[in-house]
Amino acid sequence: MPLTVVVGGFFGDEGKGKVISYLSLVDKPDICVRTGSINAGHTVNLRDRTWKVRIIPSCFPNEETRLMIAPGALFSISVLMREIDETGSRGRVWVDYSSGIIEDKHVEAERRDEYLMKTIGSTGQGVGAAMVDRVLRRLKLARDFEELRGMLIDVPREVNESLERGRLVIIEGTQGTFLSLYHGTYPYVTSRDTTASGIISEVGVSPRSVSDIILIFKAFVSRVGAGELPGELKPEEAEARGWVEKGTVTGRLRRVAPFNIDLAKRAVMLNKPTQIAITKLDALFPEARGRRKWGELPTEARKWINNISEELGVPVTLIGTGEDALDMVDLRGESQ
């Protein structure tokens, strides 16, 4: 019963959409489950097309994969419907009865809160306000909305039955380890636990069911909003290195810093991954761009990857070398 959990290793923006869309095409999962909420966007690039999704699972490029939204997830109905149309996934998106629904009042409450918007740097999507209502047991759930009736399903049952049949399930985490409400740079964090253990709890599967945990790091560190960022570069330094990025949801410039091995080691401690994925290798080694075989990577790039693997004590199995989902060096089952 293969169950793969995909987790962000830093502060989000590590390339989870790229890795998961690649896995959808190569590994062909039966089910992909999205956790988290609409304050985290995942970007999928495939064959000169780009999608930015906030609640639809990033496995949508595989038309055979069932796309599910976890009972622990929070979303707005308008965002869901728009993404179903944009991704052409109508008829294969399923929502758990207990998924939480963000309403306009939650967005308005959050955007009126100066502490959240200015000090913390909230995305202003109503997620925190909706989570408060959920804790107080007054949040409306998916089962309360007529427009979702035809999409409702028991996600924990579907996932566990698929696993019992020996089919692959991918659980898609959001944001990153150090935005975790419990393990992140509090108070500059999100409203949930974003580590592997928190992610699977949102879906309704046992930790004993997990086969693989893929922890994703980008070749440099970035974060949106306030909070500490060790080694942060000045904007002009980031531009000189070609590391200028904008957040998928907010459009704000991401703050950036070089790869931080100490942060990575702590992320490994918190998540206990079986594999590591590194994205944007081409940002450090431009000659690696678009390469799809280990032997095609520059010597220095291979040394850098091997050093990361040795330092962390976990094999690096997936290496992103470009924007397209298929620009990937896949070392699973191979010796370097």
mmCIF file with all atom_site columns, C-alpha atoms in Angstrom, residues 39 106-108 110-111 116-117 121-128:
data_model
loop_
_atom_site.group_PDB
_atom_site.id
_atom_site.type_symbol
_atom_site.label_atom_id
_atom_site.label_alt_id
_atom_site.label_comp_id
_atom_site.label_asym_id
_atom_site.label_entity_id
_atom_site.label_seq_id
_atom_site.pdbx_PDB_ins_code
_atom_site.Cartn_x
_atom_site.Cartn_y
_atom_site.Cartn_z
_atom_site.occupancy
_atom_site.B_iso_or_equiv
_atom_site.pdbx_formal_charge
_atom_site.auth_seq_id
_atom_site.auth_comp_id
_atom_site.auth_asym_id
_atom_site.auth_atom_id
_atom_site.pdbx_PDB_model_num
ATOM 1  C CA . ASN A 1 39  ? -3.085  30.852 1.177  1.00 0.00 ? 39  ASN A CA 1
ATOM 2  C CA . HIS A 1 106 ? -13.422 35.537 6.948  1.00 0.00 ? 106 HIS A CA 1
ATOM 3  C CA . VAL A 1 107 ? -11.499 37.422 4.267  1.00 0.00 ? 107 VAL A CA 1
ATOM 4  C CA . GLU A 1 108 ? -12.927 40.743 5.440  1.00 0.00 ? 108 GLU A CA 1
ATOM 5  C CA . GLU A 1 110 ? -8.519  39.151 8.252  1.00 0.00 ? 110 GLU A CA 1
ATOM 6  C CA . ARG A 1 111 ? -7.930  42.172 6.032  1.00 0.00 ? 111 ARG A CA 1
ATOM 7  C CA . LEU A 1 116 ? -1.997  40.170 10.737 1.00 0.00 ? 116 LEU A CA 1
ATOM 8  C CA . MET A 1 117 ? -1.681  42.176 7.538  1.00 0.00 ? 117 MET A CA 1
ATOM 9  C CA . GLY A 1 121 ? 2.436   39.651 6.602  1.00 0.00 ? 121 GLY A CA 1
ATOM 10 C CA . SER A 1 122 ? -0.685  37.498 6.186  1.00 0.00 ? 122 SER A CA 1
ATOM 11 C CA . THR A 1 123 ? -1.830  36.684 2.648  1.00 0.00 ? 123 THR A CA 1
ATOM 12 C CA . GLY A 1 124 ? -5.272  38.006 3.604  1.00 0.00 ? 124 GLY A CA 1
ATOM 13 C CA . GLN A 1 125 ? -7.181  35.020 2.210  1.00 0.00 ? 125 GLN A CA 1
ATOM 14 C CA . GLY A 1 126 ? -9.338  34.487 5.309  1.00 0.00 ? 126 GLY A CA 1
ATOM 15 C CA . VAL A 1 127 ? -7.600  31.281 6.333  1.00 0.00 ? 127 VAL A CA 1
ATOM 16 C CA . GLY A 1 128 ? -6.732  32.296 9.886  1.00 0.00 ? 128 GLY A CA 1
#
